[in-house]
GROMACS .gro file of C-alpha atoms in nm:
model
  444
    1UNK     CA    1   6.476  -5.430  11.448
    2UNK     CA    2   6.717  -5.797  11.476
    3UNK     CA    3   6.505  -6.054  11.326
    4UNK     CA    4   6.582  -6.303  11.641
    5UNK     CA    5   6.462  -6.102  11.860
    6UNK     CA    6   6.175  -5.938  11.657
    7UNK     CA    7   5.989  -6.353  11.670
    8UNK     CA    8   6.055  -6.367  12.065
    9UNK     CA    9   5.845  -6.212  12.290
   10UNK     CA   10   5.857  -6.052  12.604
   11UNK     CA   11   5.831  -6.398  12.811
   12UNK     CA   12   6.064  -6.513  12.591
   13UNK     CA   13   6.332  -6.164  12.610
   14UNK     CA   14   6.279  -6.180  12.951
   15UNK     CA   15   6.434  -6.496  12.985
   16UNK     CA   16   6.719  -6.384  12.854
   17UNK     CA   17   6.770  -6.021  12.960
   18UNK     CA   18   6.777  -6.254  13.319
   19UNK     CA   19   7.114  -6.461  13.179
   20UNK     CA   20   7.278  -6.132  13.045
   21UNK     CA   21   7.218  -5.892  13.301
   22UNK     CA   22   7.138  -5.837  13.652
   23UNK     CA   23   6.758  -5.900  13.685
   24UNK     CA   24   6.772  -5.884  13.398
   25UNK     CA   25   6.740  -5.441  13.377
   26UNK     CA   26   6.949  -5.123  13.329
   27UNK     CA   27   6.741  -4.943  13.563
   28UNK     CA   28   6.593  -4.969  13.835
   29UNK     CA   29   6.260  -4.873  13.763
   30UNK     CA   30   6.154  -5.083  13.440
   31UNK     CA   31   6.115  -5.459  13.619
   32UNK     CA   32   5.726  -5.533  13.574
   33UNK     CA   33   5.616  -5.823  13.732
   34UNK     CA   34   5.544  -6.105  13.590
   35UNK     CA   35   5.824  -5.945  13.396
   36UNK     CA   36   5.897  -5.618  13.201
   37UNK     CA   37   5.731  -5.542  12.829
   38UNK     CA   38   5.952  -5.546  12.552
   39UNK     CA   39   5.904  -5.207  12.339
   40UNK     CA   40   6.013  -5.269  11.986
   41UNK     CA   41   5.956  -4.889  11.822
   42UNK     CA   42   5.771  -4.589  11.857
   43UNK     CA   43   5.661  -4.221  11.646
   44UNK     CA   44   5.431  -3.979  11.761
   45UNK     CA   45   5.234  -4.073  12.123
   46UNK     CA   46   5.187  -4.375  12.062
   47UNK     CA   47   5.479  -4.740  12.057
   48UNK     CA   48   5.470  -5.115  12.058
   49UNK     CA   49   5.632  -5.347  12.237
   50UNK     CA   50   5.778  -5.737  12.071
   51UNK     CA   51   5.407  -5.820  11.997
   52UNK     CA   52   5.287  -5.605  11.792
   53UNK     CA   53   5.053  -5.458  12.128
   54UNK     CA   54   5.025  -5.043  12.032
   55UNK     CA   55   5.032  -4.816  12.399
   56UNK     CA   56   4.908  -4.385  12.454
   57UNK     CA   57   5.290  -4.354  12.507
   58UNK     CA   58   5.260  -4.114  12.856
   59UNK     CA   59   5.613  -4.259  12.958
   60UNK     CA   60   5.728  -3.993  12.705
   61UNK     CA   61   6.103  -4.097  12.727
   62UNK     CA   62   6.067  -4.080  13.154
   63UNK     CA   63   6.012  -3.706  13.039
   64UNK     CA   64   6.265  -3.708  12.773
   65UNK     CA   65   6.010  -3.629  12.403
   66UNK     CA   66   5.810  -3.323  12.449
   67UNK     CA   67   5.798  -3.319  12.073
   68UNK     CA   68   5.697  -3.721  12.128
   69UNK     CA   69   5.866  -3.967  11.938
   70UNK     CA   70   6.050  -3.982  11.624
   71UNK     CA   71   5.979  -3.597  11.560
   72UNK     CA   72   6.100  -3.559  11.217
   73UNK     CA   73   6.306  -3.211  11.243
   74UNK     CA   74   6.513  -3.421  11.487
   75UNK     CA   75   6.542  -3.728  11.318
   76UNK     CA   76   6.634  -3.550  10.940
   77UNK     CA   77   6.904  -3.389  11.162
   78UNK     CA   78   7.008  -3.708  11.323
   79UNK     CA   79   7.046  -3.894  10.967
   80UNK     CA   80   7.184  -3.579  10.829
   81UNK     CA   81   7.459  -3.549  11.168
   82UNK     CA   82   7.474  -3.929  11.061
   83UNK     CA   83   7.604  -3.905  10.697
   84UNK     CA   84   7.839  -3.570  10.822
   85UNK     CA   85   7.981  -3.815  11.135
   86UNK     CA   86   7.911  -3.958  11.415
   87UNK     CA   87   8.170  -3.850  11.685
   88UNK     CA   88   8.436  -3.623  11.667
   89UNK     CA   89   8.580  -3.571  11.991
   90UNK     CA   90   8.660  -3.290  11.983
   91UNK     CA   91   8.451  -2.873  11.940
   92UNK     CA   92   8.223  -2.845  11.675
   93UNK     CA   93   8.018  -2.574  11.539
   94UNK     CA   94   7.686  -2.755  11.683
   95UNK     CA   95   7.727  -2.773  12.017
   96UNK     CA   96   7.752  -2.333  12.022
   97UNK     CA   97   7.420  -2.315  11.846
   98UNK     CA   98   7.335  -2.577  12.082
   99UNK     CA   99   7.447  -2.323  12.400
  100UNK     CA  100   7.310  -2.001  12.239
  101UNK     CA  101   6.970  -2.200  12.236
  102UNK     CA  102   7.024  -2.310  12.562
  103UNK     CA  103   7.085  -1.898  12.688
  104UNK     CA  104   6.811  -1.811  12.484
  105UNK     CA  105   6.579  -1.954  12.624
  106UNK     CA  106   6.702  -2.028  12.973
  107UNK     CA  107   6.731  -1.700  13.188
  108UNK     CA  108   6.996  -1.830  13.453
  109UNK     CA  109   7.231  -1.975  13.145
  110UNK     CA  110   7.436  -1.738  13.099
  111UNK     CA  111   7.741  -1.937  13.007
  112UNK     CA  112   7.676  -2.346  12.955
  113UNK     CA  113   7.821  -2.627  12.981
  114UNK     CA  114   7.750  -3.041  12.837
  115UNK     CA  115   7.689  -3.273  13.042
  116UNK     CA  116   7.575  -3.655  12.869
  117UNK     CA  117   7.287  -3.645  13.173
  118UNK     CA  118   7.114  -3.582  13.438
  119UNK     CA  119   7.314  -3.712  13.719
  120UNK     CA  120   7.627  -3.601  13.579
  121UNK     CA  121   7.435  -3.265  13.577
  122UNK     CA  122   7.400  -3.241  13.988
  123UNK     CA  123   7.710  -3.389  14.010
  124UNK     CA  124   7.889  -3.084  13.772
  125UNK     CA  125   7.661  -2.807  13.910
  126UNK     CA  126   7.718  -2.872  14.286
  127UNK     CA  127   8.060  -2.951  14.239
  128UNK     CA  128   8.096  -2.601  14.114
  129UNK     CA  129   7.879  -2.410  14.377
  130UNK     CA  130   8.099  -2.591  14.637
  131UNK     CA  131   8.393  -2.444  14.480
  132UNK     CA  132   8.216  -2.115  14.374
  133UNK     CA  133   8.089  -2.039  14.789
  134UNK     CA  134   8.437  -2.275  15.011
  135UNK     CA  135   8.100  -2.411  15.144
  136UNK     CA  136   8.122  -2.853  15.128
  137UNK     CA  137   7.761  -2.925  15.253
  138UNK     CA  138   7.475  -2.938  15.019
  139UNK     CA  139   7.053  -2.841  15.115
  140UNK     CA  140   6.865  -3.077  14.954
  141UNK     CA  141   6.457  -3.162  15.002
  142UNK     CA  142   6.275  -3.453  15.091
  143UNK     CA  143   6.227  -3.679  14.798
  144UNK     CA  144   6.354  -3.516  14.562
  145UNK     CA  145   6.527  -3.691  14.299
  146UNK     CA  146   6.834  -3.508  14.208
  147UNK     CA  147   7.011  -3.864  13.934
  148UNK     CA  148   7.240  -4.124  14.108
  149UNK     CA  149   7.496  -4.011  14.189
  150UNK     CA  150   7.697  -4.037  14.596
  151UNK     CA  151   7.641  -3.705  14.656
  152UNK     CA  152   7.307  -3.686  14.619
  153UNK     CA  153   7.105  -3.966  14.742
  154UNK     CA  154   7.028  -3.873  15.141
  155UNK     CA  155   6.714  -3.793  15.135
  156UNK     CA  156   6.606  -3.911  14.816
  157UNK     CA  157   6.319  -4.136  14.965
  158UNK     CA  158   6.223  -4.241  15.326
  159UNK     CA  159   6.354  -4.255  15.591
  160UNK     CA  160   6.505  -3.961  15.474
  161UNK     CA  161   6.841  -3.930  15.675
  162UNK     CA  162   6.894  -4.286  15.571
  163UNK     CA  163   7.087  -4.344  15.284
  164UNK     CA  164   6.906  -4.581  15.029
  165UNK     CA  165   7.158  -4.781  14.850
  166UNK     CA  166   7.422  -4.998  14.964
  167UNK     CA  167   7.797  -4.903  14.861
  168UNK     CA  168   7.797  -4.553  15.000
  169UNK     CA  169   8.063  -4.405  15.259
  170UNK     CA  170   7.883  -4.343  15.601
  171UNK     CA  171   8.106  -4.015  15.610
  172UNK     CA  172   7.942  -3.813  15.319
  173UNK     CA  173   7.663  -3.794  15.496
  174UNK     CA  174   7.800  -3.470  15.704
  175UNK     CA  175   7.836  -3.350  15.352
  176UNK     CA  176   7.433  -3.297  15.318
  177UNK     CA  177   7.160  -3.176  15.446
  178UNK     CA  178   6.860  -3.321  15.410
  179UNK     CA  179   6.427  -3.022  15.465
  180UNK     CA  180   6.104  -3.083  15.420
  181UNK     CA  181   5.949  -2.767  15.181
  182UNK     CA  182   5.936  -2.567  15.486
  183UNK     CA  183   6.098  -2.192  15.410
  184UNK     CA  184   6.106  -2.135  15.825
  185UNK     CA  185   6.343  -2.457  15.875
  186UNK     CA  186   6.552  -2.433  15.564
  187UNK     CA  187   6.605  -2.024  15.749
  188UNK     CA  188   6.688  -2.206  16.058
  189UNK     CA  189   6.888  -2.484  15.908
  190UNK     CA  190   7.121  -2.202  15.715
  191UNK     CA  191   7.159  -2.029  16.059
  192UNK     CA  192   7.263  -2.322  16.251
  193UNK     CA  193   7.469  -2.492  15.945
  194UNK     CA  194   7.733  -2.187  15.754
  195UNK     CA  195   7.911  -2.465  15.614
  196UNK     CA  196   7.568  -2.463  15.358
  197UNK     CA  197   7.692  -2.317  15.066
  198UNK     CA  198   7.481  -2.417  14.830
  199UNK     CA  199   7.146  -2.549  14.778
  200UNK     CA  200   6.914  -2.749  14.504
  201UNK     CA  201   6.575  -2.801  14.489
  202UNK     CA  202   6.336  -3.030  14.240
  203UNK     CA  203   6.117  -2.703  14.122
  204UNK     CA  204   5.828  -2.896  13.963
  205UNK     CA  205   5.843  -3.091  14.386
  206UNK     CA  206   5.934  -3.365  14.430
  207UNK     CA  207   5.940  -3.723  14.197
  208UNK     CA  208   5.828  -3.406  13.868
  209UNK     CA  209   5.523  -3.335  14.047
  210UNK     CA  210   5.415  -3.646  14.248
  211UNK     CA  211   5.445  -3.343  14.533
  212UNK     CA  212   5.335  -3.087  14.489
  213UNK     CA  213   5.571  -2.692  14.562
  214UNK     CA  214   5.440  -2.426  14.574
  215UNK     CA  215   5.566  -2.047  14.348
  216UNK     CA  216   5.606  -1.889  14.689
  217UNK     CA  217   5.888  -2.144  14.875
  218UNK     CA  218   6.048  -2.077  14.564
  219UNK     CA  219   6.092  -1.753  14.542
  220UNK     CA  220   6.177  -1.741  14.936
  221UNK     CA  221   6.404  -2.039  14.885
  222UNK     CA  222   6.585  -1.711  14.667
  223UNK     CA  223   6.518  -1.544  14.868
  224UNK     CA  224   6.736  -1.727  15.173
  225UNK     CA  225   7.005  -1.762  14.895
  226UNK     CA  226   7.055  -1.456  14.885
  227UNK     CA  227   7.060  -1.421  15.252
  228UNK     CA  228   7.300  -1.644  15.344
  229UNK     CA  229   7.533  -1.681  15.035
  230UNK     CA  230   7.414  -1.962  14.920
  231UNK     CA  231   7.411  -2.086  14.546
  232UNK     CA  232   7.083  -2.190  14.427
  233UNK     CA  233   7.063  -2.440  14.223
  234UNK     CA  234   6.723  -2.484  14.028
  235UNK     CA  235   6.707  -2.905  13.870
  236UNK     CA  236   6.499  -2.864  13.564
  237UNK     CA  237   6.550  -3.185  13.395
  238UNK     CA  238   6.166  -3.215  13.438
  239UNK     CA  239   6.003  -2.850  13.401
  240UNK     CA  240   6.339  -2.763  13.127
  241UNK     CA  241   6.147  -2.645  12.835
  242UNK     CA  242   5.821  -2.870  12.960
  243UNK     CA  243   5.720  -2.588  13.199
  244UNK     CA  244   5.734  -2.256  12.911
  245UNK     CA  245   6.017  -2.231  12.665
  246UNK     CA  246   6.276  -2.096  12.955
  247UNK     CA  247   6.142  -2.457  13.196
  248UNK     CA  248   5.974  -2.280  13.520
  249UNK     CA  249   6.183  -2.052  13.611
  250UNK     CA  250   6.061  -1.805  13.308
  251UNK     CA  251   5.720  -1.870  13.407
  252UNK     CA  252   5.775  -1.741  13.768
  253UNK     CA  253   6.050  -1.536  13.684
  254UNK     CA  254   6.272  -1.610  13.974
  255UNK     CA  255   6.642  -1.713  13.848
  256UNK     CA  256   6.837  -1.960  14.018
  257UNK     CA  257   7.244  -1.921  14.052
  258UNK     CA  258   7.225  -2.257  13.856
  259UNK     CA  259   7.006  -2.457  13.601
  260UNK     CA  260   7.031  -2.829  13.607
  261UNK     CA  261   6.891  -2.978  13.286
  262UNK     CA  262   6.906  -3.295  13.058
  263UNK     CA  263   6.556  -3.481  12.903
  264UNK     CA  264   6.436  -3.281  12.629
  265UNK     CA  265   6.758  -3.029  12.579
  266UNK     CA  266   6.911  -3.312  12.427
  267UNK     CA  267   6.645  -3.352  12.213
  268UNK     CA  268   6.533  -3.641  12.350
  269UNK     CA  269   6.867  -3.816  12.418
  270UNK     CA  270   7.190  -3.897  12.625
  271UNK     CA  271   7.277  -3.580  12.726
  272UNK     CA  272   7.223  -3.315  12.998
  273UNK     CA  273   7.348  -2.972  13.018
  274UNK     CA  274   7.439  -2.686  13.339
  275UNK     CA  275   7.351  -2.374  13.302
  276UNK     CA  276   7.451  -2.082  13.551
  277UNK     CA  277   7.592  -1.701  13.586
  278UNK     CA  278   7.959  -1.623  13.459
  279UNK     CA  279   8.093  -1.540  13.705
  280UNK     CA  280   8.001  -1.900  13.906
  281UNK     CA  281   8.064  -2.058  13.501
  282UNK     CA  282   8.405  -1.903  13.437
  283UNK     CA  283   8.530  -2.168  13.715
  284UNK     CA  284   8.514  -2.448  13.438
  285UNK     CA  285   8.656  -2.297  13.173
  286UNK     CA  286   9.044  -2.453  13.162
  287UNK     CA  287   9.201  -2.092  13.070
  288UNK     CA  288   9.136  -1.938  13.452
  289UNK     CA  289   9.359  -2.065  13.712
  290UNK     CA  290   9.219  -1.988  14.060
  291UNK     CA  291   9.403  -2.055  14.344
  292UNK     CA  292   9.610  -2.277  14.191
  293UNK     CA  293   9.432  -2.535  13.992
  294UNK     CA  294   9.385  -2.465  13.585
  295UNK     CA  295   9.047  -2.454  13.619
  296UNK     CA  296   8.923  -2.430  13.930
  297UNK     CA  297   8.650  -2.732  13.853
  298UNK     CA  298   8.769  -3.053  13.719
  299UNK     CA  299   8.472  -3.168  13.439
  300UNK     CA  300   8.589  -3.380  13.151
  301UNK     CA  301   8.331  -3.621  12.967
  302UNK     CA  302   8.411  -3.779  12.647
  303UNK     CA  303   8.029  -3.757  12.538
  304UNK     CA  304   7.990  -3.381  12.641
  305UNK     CA  305   7.818  -3.263  12.357
  306UNK     CA  306   7.833  -3.494  12.072
  307UNK     CA  307   7.778  -3.416  11.737
  308UNK     CA  308   7.474  -3.682  11.734
  309UNK     CA  309   7.296  -3.541  12.071
  310UNK     CA  310   7.342  -3.124  11.945
  311UNK     CA  311   7.217  -3.217  11.607
  312UNK     CA  312   6.886  -3.380  11.830
  313UNK     CA  313   6.933  -3.092  12.088
  314UNK     CA  314   6.925  -2.795  11.820
  315UNK     CA  315   6.684  -2.947  11.591
  316UNK     CA  316   6.421  -3.018  11.928
  317UNK     CA  317   6.452  -2.640  12.061
  318UNK     CA  318   6.420  -2.524  11.771
  319UNK     CA  319   6.001  -2.610  11.811
  320UNK     CA  320   6.007  -2.620  12.223
  321UNK     CA  321   6.139  -2.240  12.169
  322UNK     CA  322   5.800  -2.170  11.987
  323UNK     CA  323   5.579  -2.263  12.261
  324UNK     CA  324   5.292  -2.506  12.042
  325UNK     CA  325   5.487  -2.859  12.188
  326UNK     CA  326   5.419  -2.693  12.557
  327UNK     CA  327   5.052  -2.586  12.437
  328UNK     CA  328   4.919  -2.869  12.279
  329UNK     CA  329   5.104  -3.117  12.599
  330UNK     CA  330   4.944  -2.853  12.843
  331UNK     CA  331   4.614  -2.845  12.720
  332UNK     CA  332   4.541  -3.204  12.678
  333UNK     CA  333   4.603  -3.265  12.987
  334UNK     CA  334   4.418  -3.075  13.141
  335UNK     CA  335   4.152  -3.231  13.002
  336UNK     CA  336   4.303  -3.579  13.106
  337UNK     CA  337   4.289  -3.464  13.495
  338UNK     CA  338   3.928  -3.379  13.511
  339UNK     CA  339   3.869  -3.646  13.347
  340UNK     CA  340   4.018  -3.874  13.558
  341UNK     CA  341   3.872  -3.633  13.918
  342UNK     CA  342   3.584  -3.722  13.690
  343UNK     CA  343   3.529  -4.059  13.645
  344UNK     CA  344   3.718  -4.114  13.980
  345UNK     CA  345   3.432  -3.943  14.196
  346UNK     CA  346   3.183  -4.091  14.024
  347UNK     CA  347   3.348  -4.474  14.121
  348UNK     CA  348   3.331  -4.274  14.500
  349UNK     CA  349   3.720  -4.379  14.519
  350UNK     CA  350   3.883  -4.201  14.758
  351UNK     CA  351   4.195  -4.044  14.534
  352UNK     CA  352   4.253  -3.730  14.382
  353UNK     CA  353   4.421  -3.651  14.031
  354UNK     CA  354   4.676  -3.339  13.985
  355UNK     CA  355   4.932  -3.221  13.818
  356UNK     CA  356   5.098  -2.863  13.647
  357UNK     CA  357   5.148  -2.819  13.305
  358UNK     CA  358   5.155  -3.118  13.094
  359UNK     CA  359   5.155  -3.381  13.379
  360UNK     CA  360   4.982  -3.599  13.541
  361UNK     CA  361   4.913  -3.807  13.905
  362UNK     CA  362   4.645  -3.982  14.129
  363UNK     CA  363   4.684  -3.995  14.460
  364UNK     CA  364   4.497  -4.264  14.604
  365UNK     CA  365   4.487  -4.261  15.078
  366UNK     CA  366   4.254  -4.233  15.299
  367UNK     CA  367   4.135  -3.884  15.320
  368UNK     CA  368   4.230  -3.751  14.980
  369UNK     CA  369   3.925  -3.613  14.813
  370UNK     CA  370   3.836  -3.394  15.110
  371UNK     CA  371   4.221  -3.316  15.176
  372UNK     CA  372   4.474  -3.021  15.007
  373UNK     CA  373   4.801  -3.012  14.747
  374UNK     CA  374   5.054  -2.882  15.132
  375UNK     CA  375   4.916  -3.205  15.270
  376UNK     CA  376   5.084  -3.481  14.992
  377UNK     CA  377   5.433  -3.565  15.158
  378UNK     CA  378   5.708  -3.769  14.982
  379UNK     CA  379   5.665  -4.015  15.202
  380UNK     CA  380   5.262  -4.002  15.179
  381UNK     CA  381   5.301  -4.042  14.780
  382UNK     CA  382   5.489  -4.409  14.856
  383UNK     CA  383   5.311  -4.499  15.055
  384UNK     CA  384   4.952  -4.450  14.886
  385UNK     CA  385   5.011  -4.734  14.690
  386UNK     CA  386   5.200  -5.016  14.783
  387UNK     CA  387   5.454  -5.255  14.482
  388UNK     CA  388   5.240  -5.498  14.447
  389UNK     CA  389   4.924  -5.281  14.403
  390UNK     CA  390   5.100  -5.007  14.159
  391UNK     CA  391   5.174  -5.363  13.992
  392UNK     CA  392   4.795  -5.372  13.972
  393UNK     CA  393   4.704  -5.069  13.802
  394UNK     CA  394   5.054  -4.987  13.612
  395UNK     CA  395   4.972  -5.352  13.424
  396UNK     CA  396   4.546  -5.296  13.415
  397UNK     CA  397   4.690  -4.999  13.242
  398UNK     CA  398   4.893  -5.201  12.981
  399UNK     CA  399   4.600  -5.494  12.861
  400UNK     CA  400   4.390  -5.167  12.804
  401UNK     CA  401   4.741  -5.011  12.594
  402UNK     CA  402   4.808  -4.734  12.802
  403UNK     CA  403   5.187  -4.682  12.965
  404UNK     CA  404   5.187  -4.443  13.235
  405UNK     CA  405   5.543  -4.267  13.347
  406UNK     CA  406   5.612  -4.377  13.749
  407UNK     CA  407   5.420  -4.402  14.032
  408UNK     CA  408   5.081  -4.325  13.893
  409UNK     CA  409   5.165  -3.983  13.648
  410UNK     CA  410   5.234  -3.948  13.340
  411UNK     CA  411   5.318  -3.660  13.059
  412UNK     CA  412   5.204  -3.546  12.788
  413UNK     CA  413   5.384  -3.377  12.457
  414UNK     CA  414   5.316  -3.214  12.175
  415UNK     CA  415   5.201  -3.548  11.979
  416UNK     CA  416   4.980  -3.628  12.211
  417UNK     CA  417   4.547  -3.535  12.098
  418UNK     CA  418   4.247  -3.456  12.180
  419UNK     CA  419   4.129  -3.748  12.053
  420UNK     CA  420   4.342  -3.946  12.339
  421UNK     CA  421   4.172  -3.892  12.571
  422UNK     CA  422   3.866  -4.151  12.610
  423UNK     CA  423   4.037  -4.404  12.546
  424UNK     CA  424   4.318  -4.347  12.816
  425UNK     CA  425   3.994  -4.248  13.041
  426UNK     CA  426   3.841  -4.591  12.958
  427UNK     CA  427   4.223  -4.726  13.075
  428UNK     CA  428   4.217  -4.496  13.342
  429UNK     CA  429   3.892  -4.636  13.464
  430UNK     CA  430   3.949  -5.012  13.433
  431UNK     CA  431   4.294  -5.032  13.546
  432UNK     CA  432   4.107  -4.888  13.888
  433UNK     CA  433   3.864  -5.093  13.866
  434UNK     CA  434   4.153  -5.365  13.912
  435UNK     CA  435   4.193  -5.247  14.165
  436UNK     CA  436   3.903  -5.169  14.312
  437UNK     CA  437   3.895  -5.579  14.302
  438UNK     CA  438   4.221  -5.689  14.440
  439UNK     CA  439   4.070  -5.456  14.743
  440UNK     CA  440   4.390  -5.258  14.729
  441UNK     CA  441   4.218  -4.950  14.719
  442UNK     CA  442   3.874  -4.832  14.851
  443UNK     CA  443   3.553  -4.584  14.848
  444UNK     CA  444   3.433  -4.309  15.010
   0.00000   0.00000   0.00000
């Protein structure tokens, strides 16, 4: 680390950041008052801030670090590729090996095209699906997150019929329909609007599972997509390679027409992928002419499948396919969920702890302990703790050596161990007590 930066604390770095970047950050969600914590290094399930404080990390690179930070196989692969060349701006052998691994693991990936991020993956998948069906409209679900491009912002957060950002032409409203996670309502919308040709769904449920989704609903989507001639896209940017080596689709035996991927698929590096049926993906083939277009769907991107990212991805997926990362991460997350719920019950706090696979979420709301997962909605999860309360909770965890992901949840990795559970639960109890002391949550 640069010596000048290493000798600066987070407060000093924040003052510099404010003069260099809008709001001092490069991502909307990275600000935390009074100022963000600046991190200097990470290894395994731990990371350290610029002041040298150690944290158990449940943000895990926004879900990207399934193997933990700096897994030796990934580090070795990236170092070796750096010696051979960082970027060629042409094809190279590693991208083929990477694509073959994705094909091997993801059932829907008959063909694979690489991108530079999850946002780019959903953008490309939706464009390709529209080209295939000839229908312009996308059906997406309330609160589901598919990146930050214009085509997927309507419905991203409540109120779901309003744009969550300036700068988007209102004319784009006609290209998207927003539905609740309700199969009957979806069918009504498909019957009423023949312009809908694409359905996209975050298969964990909204915001990586903070709003649960039923397996039966995903099965219904497959049936409805077939019945109404729609392309079904499973957004597995989070679930892909985490719920199982083949993603949630492999776990459930439900194969979509297309799958969007990022994060783990790229070994925790900046990269993404779209996998899909060969007949759909052929529209990206530069040798195929379709309706006078060649290729039918335009897709470029300087850093698609760059050698450095490809090297990390290949190394990571070879470990991922063993299933051991999922088994270990799931085991620790299960212990955390049970321990957190027990602590909530002992404190008498009105909250519910839940999650699938290697995730955990804490839902603070009136009636939560007596409620069911089916009662949790996108609007409810965002409204359960206001921004100030979330800051109290997050800062409470960090003061006690734990870093969370977003809202009130986190994820585990291969690097997390049973011995991480007790100190995490101790930090959790302290953060909950902070909320109680501030009068932000109630006891039943």
